[in-house]
Coordinates of N, CA and C in Angstrom, one line a residue:
X1 N -5.4 -9.0 45.7 CA -4.5 -7.4 46.1 C -3.8 -7.7 47.6
X2 N -4.0 -8.3 47.7 CA -4.0 -8.1 49.9 C -2.7 -8.9 49.3
X3 N -2.3 -10.4 49.2 CA -0.6 -10.8 48.8 C -0.2 -10.4 47.9
X4 N -0.3 -9.3 46.8 CA 0.7 -8.5 46.4 C 1.3 -7.4 47.2
X5 N 0.6 -7.0 48.3 CA 0.7 -5.9 49.4 C 1.5 -6.5 50.4
X6 N 1.5 -7.5 50.5 CA 2.0 -8.2 51.4 C 3.2 -8.6 51.2
X7 N 3.2 -8.8 49.8 CA 4.8 -9.3 49.0 C 5.8 -8.0 49.3
X8 N 5.4 -7.1 49.0 CA 5.9 -6.0 48.5 C 6.3 -5.2 50.1
X9 N 5.5 -5.4 51.1 CA 6.0 -4.6 52.5 C 6.9 -5.5 53.0
X10 N 7.0 -7.2 52.7 CA 8.1 -8.0 53.2 C 9.8 -7.6 52.2
X11 N 9.2 -7.4 50.9 CA 10.9 -6.9 50.5 C 11.0 -5.4 50.9
X12 N 10.2 -4.9 51.7 CA 10.7 -3.7 52.1 C 10.6 -2.4 51.1
X13 N 9.6 -3.2 49.6 CA 9.5 -1.9 48.8 C 8.3 -0.8 49.3
X14 N 8.0 0.2 48.4 CA 7.1 1.6 48.8 C 5.8 1.1 48.8
X15 N 4.9 1.7 49.8 CA 3.2 1.5 49.6 C 2.6 1.3 48.8
X16 N 3.1 2.3 48.0 CA 2.1 3.0 46.5 C 2.3 1.8 45.5
X17 N 3.4 0.6 45.4 CA 3.7 -0.2 45.0 C 2.3 -1.0 44.2
X18 N 1.3 -0.9 45.2 CA 0.2 -1.5 45.3 C -0.3 -1.3 44.1
X19 N -0.3 0.4 43.8 CA -1.1 1.1 42.4 C -0.7 0.1 41.3
X20 N 0.6 0.0 40.9 CA 1.2 -1.2 40.1 C 0.1 -2.3 40.1
X21 N 0.3 -2.7 40.9 CA -0.8 -4.4 41.1 C -1.7 -3.8 40.6
X22 N -2.7 -2.9 41.1 CA -4.1 -2.5 40.8 C -4.1 -2.2 39.6
X23 N -3.4 -1.7 38.5 CA -3.2 -1.5 37.0 C -4.3 -2.5 36.2
X24 N -3.4 -3.4 35.9 CA -4.2 -4.7 35.3 C -5.6 -5.2 35.7
X25 N -5.4 -5.1 36.8 CA -7.0 -5.7 37.5 C -7.9 -4.1 36.9
X26 N -7.6 -2.8 37.1 CA -8.6 -1.7 36.1 C -8.6 -2.1 34.9
X27 N -7.6 -2.2 34.4 CA -7.6 -2.7 32.8 C -8.7 -3.3 32.2
X28 N -8.3 -4.8 32.6 CA -9.5 -5.8 32.3 C -11.0 -5.3 32.8
X29 N -11.3 -4.7 34.1 CA -12.3 -4.2 34.5 C -13.2 -3.5 33.6
X30 N -12.3 -2.1 33.4 CA -12.8 -1.7 32.2 C -12.9 -1.7 30.9
X31 N -12.5 -3.0 30.6 CA -12.4 -3.6 28.9 C -13.6 -3.9 28.8
X32 N -13.6 -5.4 29.7 CA -14.9 -6.5 29.9 C -15.8 -5.6 30.2
X33 N -15.8 -4.7 31.0 CA -17.0 -5.0 31.8 C -17.8 -3.4 31.3
X34 N -17.1 -2.0 32.0 CA -17.8 -0.8 31.3 C -17.6 -0.5 30.0
X35 N -16.7 -1.0 29.5 CA -16.7 -0.5 28.2 C -17.5 -1.5 27.0
X36 N -17.6 -2.4 27.6 CA -17.9 -3.5 26.1 C -20.3 -3.6 27.0
X37 N -20.1 -2.7 28.3 CA -21.6 -2.5 28.6 C -21.8 -1.6 27.5
X38 N -21.7 -0.5 27.4 CA -22.0 0.8 26.4 C -22.4 0.5 24.6
X39 N -21.5 -0.6 24.5 CA -21.8 -0.9 23.0 C -23.1 -1.7 22.5
X40 N -23.7 -0.9 22.8 CA -25.7 -1.6 22.4 C -26.0 -2.5 23.4
X41 N -25.7 -3.8 23.2 CA -25.9 -4.8 23.7 C -24.4 -5.0 25.0
X42 N -24.0 -6.0 26.2 CA -23.6 -6.4 26.7 C -22.9 -7.5 25.9
X43 N -23.4 -8.5 25.3 CA -22.7 -9.6 24.4 C -22.2 -8.9 23.1
X44 N -22.9 -7.6 22.8 CA -21.7 -7.1 21.4 C -20.7 -6.9 22.0
X45 N -20.6 -6.0 22.8 CA -19.3 -5.5 23.1 C -17.6 -6.9 23.5
X46 N -18.8 -7.5 24.2 CA -18.2 -8.9 24.5 C -17.2 -9.5 23.0
X47 N -18.0 -9.7 22.1 CA -17.7 -10.3 20.9 C -16.8 -8.8 20.1
X48 N -16.4 -7.5 20.4 CA -16.1 -6.8 19.2 C -15.1 -7.3 19.8
X49 N -14.5 -7.0 21.6 CA -13.1 -7.1 22.4 C -12.4 -8.4 22.0
X50 N -13.6 -9.7 22.0 CA -12.9 -10.9 21.3 C -12.1 -10.7 20.4
X51 N -13.4 -10.1 19.1 CA -12.8 -10.5 18.0 C -11.5 -10.0 17.8
X52 N -11.4 -8.9 18.3 CA -9.9 -8.0 18.2 C -8.7 -8.5 18.5
X53 N -8.9 -9.6 20.0 CA -8.0 -10.2 20.3 C -8.0 -11.4 18.9
X54 N -9.0 -12.1 18.8 CA -8.6 -13.3 18.3 C -8.0 -12.5 16.7
X55 N -8.5 -11.8 15.8 CA -7.9 -10.9 14.9 C -6.2 -11.1 14.9
X56 N -5.9 -10.4 16.0 CA -4.5 -10.1 16.4 C -3.8 -11.1 16.7
X57 N -4.7 -12.2 17.1 CA -3.8 -13.5 17.4 C -3.6 -14.5 15.8
X58 N -4.6 -14.3 15.5 CA -4.5 -15.3 13.5 C -3.5 -14.5 13.1
X59 N -3.2 -12.9 12.9 CA -2.7 -12.5 12.2 C -1.1 -12.7 12.5
X60 N -0.9 -12.6 14.0 CA 0.5 -13.1 14.4 C 1.0 -14.6 13.7
X61 N 0.2 -15.1 13.9 CA 0.3 -16.9 13.9 C 0.6 -17.2 12.3
X62 N -0.4 -16.3 11.7 CA 0.4 -16.3 10.0 C 1.3 -15.8 9.9
X63 N 2.0 -14.7 10.3 CA 3.3 -14.4 9.9 C 4.1 -15.5 10.8
X64 N 4.1 -15.6 11.8 CA 5.1 -16.4 12.9 C 4.7 -18.3 11.3
X65 N 3.8 -18.3 10.9 CA 4.1 -20.0 10.4 C 4.9 -19.2 8.9
X66 N 5.1 -18.3 8.3 CA 5.5 -17.8 7.2 C 6.8 -17.9 7.4
X67 N 7.4 -17.6 8.7 CA 9.1 -17.3 8.9 C 9.8 -18.4 9.6
X68 N 9.1 -19.6 9.6 CA 9.0 -20.9 9.6 C 9.0 -22.1 8.6
X69 N 10.1 -22.7 7.7 CA 9.9 -23.6 6.6 C 10.1 -24.8 7.3
X70 N 9.5 -25.8 6.4 CA 9.8 -27.0 6.8 C 11.2 -27.6 6.2
X71 N 11.5 -28.4 6.9 CA 13.0 -29.2 7.3 C 13.1 -30.8 6.2
X72 N 14.4 -30.7 5.9 CA 14.4 -32.3 5.7 C 15.2 -32.9 6.5
X73 N 15.4 -34.4 5.9 CA 15.9 -35.2 7.5 C 17.5 -34.8 7.5
X74 N 18.0 -33.6 6.9 CA 19.6 -33.6 7.5 C 19.7 -32.1 7.8
X75 N 18.5 -31.0 7.7 CA 18.2 -30.4 8.8 C 17.6 -30.3 9.7
X76 N 18.1 -29.4 10.8 CA 16.9 -29.5 12.4 C 16.0 -28.0 11.6
X77 N 14.9 -28.5 12.5 CA 13.8 -27.3 13.2 C 14.1 -25.8 13.4
X78 N 15.1 -26.2 14.7 CA 15.6 -24.7 14.7 C 16.6 -24.5 14.2
X79 N 17.4 -24.5 13.2 CA 18.4 -24.2 12.5 C 17.8 -22.4 11.6
X80 N 18.5 -21.6 11.6 CA 17.6 -20.6 10.7 C 17.6 -19.3 11.4
X81 N 16.4 -19.1 11.0 CA 15.5 -18.3 12.2 C 15.6 -18.2 13.6
X82 N 15.7 -17.9 14.5 CA 15.5 -17.5 15.9 C 14.5 -17.1 16.4
X83 N 13.8 -17.3 17.1 CA 13.0 -15.6 17.3 C 13.5 -14.9 18.3
X84 N 13.2 -13.5 18.7 CA 14.0 -12.7 19.7 C 14.7 -11.9 18.9
X85 N 15.1 -11.9 17.7 CA 16.6 -12.0 16.4 C 16.5 -10.1 17.2

């Protein structure tokens, strides 16, 4: 946190920019420590949070793999669908 404050100070940013840098840290703390400790046992909460993340990643990879088709020797793999369209 101090390095971010130092960088913002050197760049002439406002001092409240440290709040923006601390939000991801506070969110991770709330999700993985505070929220999961109230879910029966600590390990059950962690499994629930990671299970949701795993489901999201798996779903995203399945959708992405359905968009990419096999190519022949004549075609290039990057022809057709382009990510970010």
